[in-house]
XYZ file of N, CA, C and O in Angstrom:
596
model
N -15.186 -8.609 8.981
C -13.807 -8.669 9.319
C -13.690 -8.765 10.908
O -13.079 -9.630 11.287
N -14.493 -8.033 11.567
C -14.582 -7.928 13.102
C -15.177 -9.103 13.730
O -14.583 -9.660 14.828
N -16.233 -9.828 13.240
C -16.756 -10.639 13.949
C -16.968 -11.836 12.928
O -17.428 -11.527 11.841
N -16.975 -13.063 13.253
C -17.429 -14.115 12.384
C -18.455 -14.899 13.027
O -18.540 -15.512 14.155
N -19.538 -14.934 12.258
C -20.738 -15.819 12.856
C -20.728 -17.168 12.103
O -21.143 -17.371 10.785
N -20.115 -18.026 12.683
C -19.984 -19.308 12.104
C -18.443 -19.407 11.233
O -18.021 -18.593 10.921
N -18.336 -20.848 11.209
C -17.023 -20.933 10.656
C -16.857 -20.681 8.960
O -15.895 -20.360 8.506
N -18.137 -20.739 8.314
C -18.295 -20.493 7.034
C -17.810 -19.015 6.599
O -16.996 -18.677 5.891
N -18.421 -18.048 7.654
C -18.193 -16.626 7.286
C -16.646 -16.335 7.654
O -16.052 -15.650 6.845
N -16.142 -17.036 8.690
C -14.624 -16.752 8.976
C -13.780 -17.316 7.638
O -13.011 -16.541 7.275
N -14.147 -18.356 7.291
C -13.347 -18.984 6.016
C -13.495 -17.915 4.971
O -12.527 -17.742 4.160
N -14.621 -17.645 4.487
C -14.928 -16.719 3.413
C -14.265 -15.363 3.429
O -13.626 -14.915 2.516
N -14.172 -14.880 4.706
C -13.597 -13.643 4.827
C -11.920 -13.765 4.629
O -11.442 -12.938 4.192
N -11.570 -14.763 5.320
C -10.014 -15.139 5.335
C -9.725 -15.380 3.783
O -8.652 -14.908 3.446
N -10.541 -15.939 3.118
C -10.071 -16.253 1.770
C -10.013 -15.140 0.789
O -9.250 -14.902 0.006
N -11.007 -14.078 1.008
C -10.945 -12.953 0.430
C -9.771 -11.976 0.753
O -9.094 -11.356 0.005
N -9.481 -12.038 1.940
C -8.115 -11.404 2.474
C -6.926 -12.005 1.790
O -5.988 -11.200 1.332
N -6.759 -13.204 1.666
C -5.722 -13.898 1.092
C -5.578 -13.781 -0.366
O -4.677 -13.521 -0.906
N -6.846 -13.722 -1.086
C -6.638 -13.449 -2.616
C -6.242 -11.847 -2.883
O -5.579 -11.618 -3.728
N -6.792 -10.951 -1.877
C -6.149 -9.544 -2.165
C -4.628 -9.599 -1.715
O -3.982 -8.960 -2.394
N -4.253 -10.406 -0.817
C -2.765 -10.363 -0.528
C -1.962 -11.028 -1.505
O -0.780 -10.361 -1.776
N -2.570 -11.984 -2.222
C -1.704 -12.480 -3.366
C -1.724 -11.388 -4.438
O -0.633 -11.323 -5.396
N -2.596 -10.712 -4.764
C -2.585 -9.484 -5.706
C -1.801 -8.571 -5.509
O -1.112 -7.960 -6.321
N -1.517 -8.396 -4.236
C -0.436 -7.379 -4.006
C 0.732 -7.695 -3.195
O 1.283 -7.157 -2.471
N 1.218 -8.984 -3.554
C 2.331 -9.434 -3.029
C 2.790 -9.438 -1.698
O 3.716 -8.941 -1.168
N 1.841 -9.777 -0.735
C 1.922 -9.686 0.676
C 2.676 -11.268 1.034
O 2.684 -12.226 0.414
N 3.262 -11.062 2.203
C 3.606 -12.163 2.877
C 2.612 -13.117 3.586
O 1.892 -12.717 4.341
N 2.201 -14.037 2.764
C 1.079 -14.935 3.305
C 1.069 -15.692 4.490
O 0.027 -15.507 5.304
N 2.266 -16.085 4.864
C 2.372 -16.712 6.201
C 2.258 -15.766 7.428
O 1.580 -15.870 8.428
N 2.901 -14.480 7.234
C 2.681 -13.577 8.156
C 1.374 -13.081 8.358
O 0.870 -12.825 9.225
N 0.693 -12.907 7.007
C -0.673 -12.486 7.183
C -1.543 -13.398 7.845
O -2.509 -13.056 8.615
N -1.399 -14.773 7.658
C -2.277 -15.830 8.304
C -1.999 -15.787 9.967
O -2.969 -15.666 10.747
N -0.884 -15.364 10.306
C -0.511 -15.195 11.750
C -1.059 -14.032 12.232
O -1.768 -14.007 13.324
N -1.210 -12.816 11.312
C -1.757 -11.691 11.909
C -3.261 -11.764 12.012
O -3.654 -11.153 12.884
N -3.866 -12.552 11.281
C -5.250 -12.639 11.097
C -5.515 -13.465 12.232
O -6.651 -12.911 13.174
N -4.955 -14.487 12.594
C -5.145 -15.187 13.975
C -5.015 -14.322 15.254
O -5.896 -14.386 16.074
N -3.977 -13.550 15.427
C -3.802 -12.722 16.532
C -4.719 -11.547 16.517
O -5.310 -11.367 17.573
N -5.223 -10.946 15.526
C -6.253 -10.173 15.361
C -7.491 -10.588 15.878
O -8.060 -9.979 16.541
N -7.893 -11.766 15.530
C -9.225 -12.471 15.982
C -9.048 -12.417 17.736
O -9.972 -12.252 18.271
N -7.929 -12.898 18.129
C -7.681 -12.949 19.533
C -7.857 -11.546 20.291
O -8.530 -11.285 21.267
N -7.381 -10.563 19.685
C -7.291 -9.272 20.237
C -8.699 -8.757 20.259
O -9.385 -8.261 21.114
N -9.501 -8.916 19.165
C -10.775 -8.638 19.013
C -11.615 -9.480 19.939
O -12.662 -8.761 20.665
N -11.421 -10.552 20.291
C -12.149 -11.536 21.206
C -12.082 -10.938 22.501
O -13.022 -10.876 23.425
N -10.802 -10.583 22.977
C -10.429 -9.989 24.261
C -11.161 -8.659 24.478
O -11.372 -8.413 25.679
N -11.287 -7.961 23.407
C -11.966 -6.495 23.541
C -13.507 -6.706 23.555
O -14.147 -5.360 23.644
N -14.074 -7.643 23.210
C -15.506 -7.618 23.050
C -16.223 -6.848 24.208
O -17.230 -6.297 23.995
N -16.047 -7.222 25.257
C -16.821 -6.631 26.450
C -16.548 -5.322 26.881
O -17.176 -4.359 27.086
N -15.177 -4.858 26.420
C -14.622 -3.442 26.823
C -15.142 -2.494 25.758
O -15.701 -1.432 26.074
N -14.934 -2.888 24.510
C -15.259 -1.869 23.513
C -16.153 -2.504 22.228
O -16.216 -3.769 22.139
N -16.759 -1.628 21.556
C -17.585 -2.094 20.515
C -16.673 -2.632 19.322
O -15.671 -1.790 18.918
N -16.971 -3.665 18.798
C -15.959 -4.267 17.585
C -16.263 -3.410 16.574
O -17.636 -2.871 16.226
N -15.234 -3.054 15.609
C -15.537 -2.438 14.405
C -16.216 -3.355 13.332
O -16.291 -4.499 13.322
N -17.358 -2.582 12.728
C -18.280 -3.154 11.707
C -17.938 -2.909 10.273
O -18.495 -3.637 9.377
N -17.276 -1.896 10.036
C -16.826 -1.550 8.657
C -15.407 -1.627 8.360
O -14.482 -1.797 9.472
N -15.030 -1.703 7.080
C -13.540 -1.819 6.928
C -12.813 -0.642 7.417
O -11.617 -0.696 7.773
N -13.416 0.660 7.190
C -12.871 1.916 7.704
C -12.411 1.836 9.183
O -11.521 2.141 9.700
N -13.533 1.213 10.030
C -13.493 1.163 11.395
C -12.406 0.263 11.782
O -11.643 0.408 12.842
N -12.298 -0.915 11.156
C -11.358 -1.816 11.344
C -9.788 -1.235 10.977
O -8.966 -1.551 11.807
N -9.768 -0.503 9.944
C -8.358 0.181 9.634
C -8.108 1.020 10.735
O -6.811 1.255 11.120
N -8.971 1.775 11.274
C -8.731 2.545 12.330
C -8.466 1.847 13.622
O -7.614 2.390 14.329
N -9.065 0.738 13.824
C -8.653 -0.334 14.876
C -7.221 -0.674 15.002
O -6.560 -0.615 15.901
N -6.866 -0.971 13.525
C -5.599 -1.545 13.471
C -4.309 -0.419 13.588
O -3.134 -0.892 13.557
N -4.764 0.805 13.208
C -3.901 2.018 13.460
C -2.812 2.042 14.429
O -1.595 2.039 14.208
N -3.134 1.636 15.762
C -2.170 1.814 16.870
C -1.133 0.514 16.531
O -0.335 0.622 17.183
N -1.558 -0.576 16.152
C -0.867 -1.670 15.833
C -0.285 -1.982 14.677
O 0.002 -2.997 14.302
N -0.179 -0.742 13.659
C 0.249 -1.178 12.351
C 1.659 -1.717 12.336
O 1.925 -2.529 11.314
N 2.614 -1.523 13.085
C 3.724 -2.418 13.193
C 3.658 -3.689 13.423
O 4.480 -4.652 12.863
N 2.687 -4.026 14.325
C 2.531 -5.474 14.639
C 1.787 -6.118 13.690
O 2.226 -7.372 13.077
N 0.814 -5.587 13.104
C -0.187 -6.206 11.992
C 0.276 -5.616 10.677
O -0.694 -5.004 10.091
N 1.465 -5.582 10.227
C 2.026 -4.842 9.124
C 1.393 -5.189 7.892
O 0.751 -4.335 7.100
N 1.169 -6.653 7.449
C 0.502 -6.999 6.255
C -0.981 -6.786 6.291
O -1.332 -6.224 5.298
N -1.563 -6.973 7.213
C -2.861 -6.872 7.333
C -3.413 -5.279 7.326
O -4.228 -4.917 6.574
N -2.527 -4.466 7.983
C -2.743 -2.907 7.961
C -2.621 -2.414 6.460
O -3.533 -1.592 6.190
N -1.543 -2.831 5.845
C -1.257 -2.468 4.461
C -2.346 -2.838 3.571
O -2.820 -2.071 2.653
N -2.862 -4.109 3.782
C -4.021 -4.610 2.934
C -5.328 -3.852 3.007
O -6.130 -3.384 2.166
N -5.598 -3.438 4.436
C -6.614 -2.594 4.836
C -6.629 -1.280 4.009
O -7.600 -0.853 3.493
N -5.458 -0.582 4.165
C -5.260 0.513 3.711
C -5.622 0.665 2.080
O -6.175 1.364 1.425
N -5.046 -0.490 1.434
C -5.451 -0.691 0.011
C -6.739 -0.824 -0.257
O -7.430 -0.285 -1.270
N -7.519 -1.707 0.415
C -8.832 -1.811 0.298
C -9.772 -0.786 0.404
O -10.872 -0.370 -0.216
N -9.285 0.095 1.470
C -10.191 1.374 1.880
C -10.191 2.375 0.442
O -11.156 2.840 0.433
N -9.074 2.264 -0.133
C -9.010 3.356 -1.392
C -9.427 2.466 -2.802
O -9.637 3.298 -3.675
N -9.626 1.363 -2.859
C -10.131 0.738 -4.006
C -11.598 1.208 -4.434
O -12.266 0.976 -3.442
N -11.702 1.566 -5.561
C -13.206 1.947 -5.826
C -14.058 0.764 -5.965
O -13.473 -0.342 -6.452
N -15.143 0.857 -5.376
C -16.168 -0.332 -5.461
C -16.448 -0.633 -6.768
O -16.775 -1.704 -7.195
N -16.829 0.440 -7.591
C -17.232 0.188 -8.960
C -16.457 1.468 -10.015
O -15.857 2.417 -9.272
N -16.828 1.485 -11.086
C -16.088 2.515 -11.905
C -16.860 3.685 -12.021
O -16.412 4.769 -12.351
N -18.017 3.720 -11.361
C -18.796 5.012 -11.141
C -18.002 6.151 -10.448
O -17.968 7.349 -10.886
N -17.170 5.939 -9.349
C -16.616 6.866 -8.887
C -15.411 7.487 -9.600
O -15.079 8.654 -9.548
N -14.823 6.643 -10.505
C -13.711 7.176 -11.408
C -14.523 7.845 -12.468
O -13.813 8.897 -12.670
N -15.451 7.544 -12.983
C -16.277 8.364 -13.878
C -16.598 9.556 -13.459
O -16.645 10.494 -14.199
N -17.083 9.602 -12.310
C -17.628 10.735 -11.605
C -16.291 11.862 -11.384
O -16.335 13.020 -11.683
N -15.252 11.322 -11.291
C -14.067 12.344 -10.981
C -13.716 12.837 -12.345
O -13.271 14.071 -12.283
N -13.756 12.133 -13.522
C -13.447 12.511 -14.928
C -14.531 13.543 -15.215
O -14.284 14.697 -15.837
N -15.754 13.235 -14.914
C -16.799 14.151 -15.262
C -16.672 15.547 -14.291
O -16.839 16.576 -15.164
N -16.267 15.589 -13.110
C -15.998 16.728 -12.446
C -14.910 17.449 -12.943
O -14.948 18.679 -13.020
N -14.000 16.592 -13.435
C -12.657 17.275 -14.132
C -13.223 18.198 -15.353
O -12.707 19.184 -15.657
N -13.974 17.514 -16.132
C -14.337 18.076 -17.377
C -15.302 19.367 -17.200
O -15.212 20.398 -17.825
N -15.958 19.507 -16.024
C -16.723 20.423 -15.753
C -15.891 21.774 -15.253
O -16.228 22.781 -15.573
N -14.775 21.351 -14.506
C -14.041 22.413 -13.990
C -13.164 22.767 -15.018
O -12.954 24.136 -15.233
N -12.500 22.151 -15.921
C -11.652 22.674 -17.036
C -12.350 22.827 -18.320
O -12.503 22.227 -18.970
N -12.939 24.076 -18.150
C -13.498 24.714 -19.554
C -12.578 25.204 -20.235
O -11.489 25.492 -20.017
N -12.984 25.795 -21.294
C -12.045 26.546 -22.260
C -11.828 27.664 -21.603
O -10.443 28.022 -21.827
N -12.409 28.500 -21.028
C -11.828 29.643 -20.348
C -10.779 29.355 -19.296
O -10.015 30.121 -19.065
N -10.870 28.321 -18.666
C -10.047 27.929 -17.423
C -8.858 27.099 -17.946
O -8.131 26.595 -17.069
N -8.449 26.894 -19.143
C -7.438 26.073 -19.799
C -6.081 26.412 -19.533
O -5.113 25.680 -19.646
N -6.033 27.764 -18.930
C -4.636 28.248 -18.709
C -4.256 28.132 -17.197
O -3.164 28.591 -16.758
N -5.151 27.499 -16.413
C -4.840 27.343 -14.886
C -3.632 26.182 -14.791
O -3.696 25.435 -15.694
N -2.907 26.373 -13.774
C -1.938 25.489 -13.489
C -2.548 23.976 -13.038
O -3.528 23.934 -12.601
N -1.735 23.008 -12.967
C -2.168 21.747 -12.802
C -2.366 21.566 -11.215
O -3.593 20.870 -10.837
N -1.651 22.412 -10.465
C -1.868 22.441 -8.955
C -3.285 22.798 -8.510
O -3.951 22.250 -7.969
N -3.740 23.973 -9.231
C -4.813 24.670 -9.122
C -6.086 23.726 -9.561
O -7.255 23.595 -8.969
N -5.968 23.112 -10.831
C -6.914 22.260 -11.320
C -7.093 20.982 -10.478
O -8.167 20.688 -10.101
N -6.003 20.347 -9.905
C -6.152 19.299 -9.065
C -6.709 19.631 -7.649
O -7.740 18.944 -7.364
N -6.629 20.751 -7.149
C -7.300 21.410 -5.852
C -8.669 21.581 -6.186
O -9.411 21.180 -5.341
N -9.088 22.221 -7.406
C -10.539 22.362 -7.597
C -11.212 20.956 -7.859
O -12.381 20.953 -7.678
N -10.517 20.038 -8.448
C -11.117 18.772 -8.782
C -11.561 17.791 -7.293
O -12.447 17.320 -7.353
N -10.538 18.258 -6.353
C -10.617 17.479 -5.170
C -11.971 18.222 -4.471
O -12.960 17.468 -3.928
N -12.077 19.387 -4.593
C -13.241 20.265 -3.947
C -14.448 19.767 -4.645
O -15.411 19.745 -3.958
N -14.485 19.575 -5.947
C -15.620 19.217 -6.710
C -16.031 17.799 -6.379
O -17.072 17.498 -6.076
N -15.044 16.899 -6.402
C -15.405 15.560 -6.051
C -15.777 15.349 -4.649
O -16.955 14.722 -4.539
N -15.263 15.916 -3.796
C -15.669 15.821 -2.296
C -16.704 16.897 -2.040
O -16.476 17.584 -0.838
N -17.586 17.076 -2.831
C -18.341 18.226 -2.585
C -19.437 18.266 -1.269
O -19.775 19.355 -0.648
N -19.733 17.097 -0.815
C -20.297 17.065 0.604
C -19.444 17.590 1.580
O -19.882 18.376 2.303
N -18.094 17.353 1.667
C -17.274 17.683 2.657
C -17.144 19.444 2.472
O -17.032 19.943 3.396
N -17.028 19.555 1.197
C -16.649 21.068 0.783
C -17.841 21.872 1.327
O -17.620 23.186 1.933
N -19.052 21.440 1.226
C -20.212 22.373 1.593
C -20.287 22.378 3.203
O -20.826 23.541 3.639
N -19.531 21.549 3.844
C -19.652 21.556 5.346
C -18.502 22.534 5.823
O -18.483 22.658 7.015
N -17.539 22.910 4.998
C -16.506 23.959 5.270
C -17.139 25.239 5.826
O -18.065 25.685 5.280
N -16.335 25.814 6.881
C -16.748 27.224 7.157
C -15.817 28.175 6.402
O -14.630 28.233 6.677
N -16.244 28.814 5.315
C -15.605 29.759 4.611
C -15.066 30.902 5.291
O -14.019 31.600 4.808
N -15.649 31.385 6.174
C -15.347 32.513 7.039
C -13.854 32.298 7.671
O -12.935 33.246 7.701
N -13.507 31.124 8.014
C -12.199 30.766 8.616
C -11.241 30.826 7.594
O -10.207 31.214 7.685
N -11.603 30.449 6.233
C -10.848 30.503 5.352
C -10.415 31.950 4.791
O -9.282 32.292 4.319
N -11.246 32.805 4.739
C -11.095 34.088 4.532
C -10.349 34.783 5.446
O -9.346 35.421 5.074
N -10.646 34.612 6.895
C -9.746 35.038 7.930
C -8.246 34.539 7.757
O -7.291 35.389 7.906
N -8.153 33.451 7.457
C -6.731 32.922 7.212
C -5.999 33.638 6.060
O -4.747 33.872 6.223
N -6.751 33.500 4.962
C -6.173 34.124 3.813
C -5.677 35.853 4.152
O -4.562 36.083 3.829
N -6.507 36.357 5.003
C -6.296 37.881 5.318
C -4.952 37.947 6.074
O -4.301 38.843 6.051
N -4.970 37.090 7.312
C -3.684 36.772 7.879
C -2.389 36.732 7.220
O -1.436 37.290 7.417
N -2.551 35.747 6.223
C -1.351 35.249 5.643
C -1.030 36.402 4.503
O 0.163 36.413 4.302
N -1.842 37.079 4.039
C -1.660 37.946 2.807
C -2.087 39.174 3.203
O -3.280 39.798 2.659
N -1.545 39.928 4.169
C -2.001 41.185 4.608
C -2.016 42.410 3.682
O -2.735 43.335 3.735
N -1.107 42.259 2.794
C -0.980 43.320 1.702
C -1.993 43.091 0.401
O -2.062 44.063 -0.390
N -3.008 42.129 0.416
C -3.777 41.784 -0.362
C -5.055 42.655 -0.101
O -5.567 42.543 1.028
N -5.824 42.797 -0.965
C -7.261 43.458 -0.787
C -8.062 42.563 -1.548
O -8.056 42.342 -2.791
N -9.240 42.138 -0.683
C -10.155 41.263 -1.236
C -11.318 42.149 -1.598
O -11.924 42.664 -0.745
N -11.855 42.353 -2.966
C -12.947 43.156 -3.194
C -14.125 42.385 -3.544
O -14.138 41.426 -4.397
N -15.350 42.483 -2.913
C -16.403 41.627 -3.043
C -17.383 42.407 -3.840
O -17.634 43.765 -3.462
N -17.868 41.916 -4.894
C -18.883 42.573 -5.519
C -20.248 42.617 -5.075
O -20.797 41.718 -4.606
């Protein structure tokens, strides 16, 4: 998206964006204008900043201009959350099945949903500092006693 190496690469990228736009009822004419202007903005910033190389970086690049590039930013947000394969969806259901066992079937939907997010995002979860959570819980719930076995 950020750089086109030859006319064929630009055309195929633009075609893919337009196909996505048709699927999500975007204003095609506005989108074509936004694509043209985005290329101009990226060309002007080549020497100053490093161009975005991934879809996520490109979406973050567009964030300050989301009112100007409304259709393109909207499509980028959609594309970022689309699963690349069904594996991520299957993993989510597998994690949900592990969490909701027979003994835990009485938990509320909110708690189940929160546990599912923690399980699915296990890499991020492991990186969290649990001491901060314990301190925050203790500050918010001063009348509760946490017993550690």
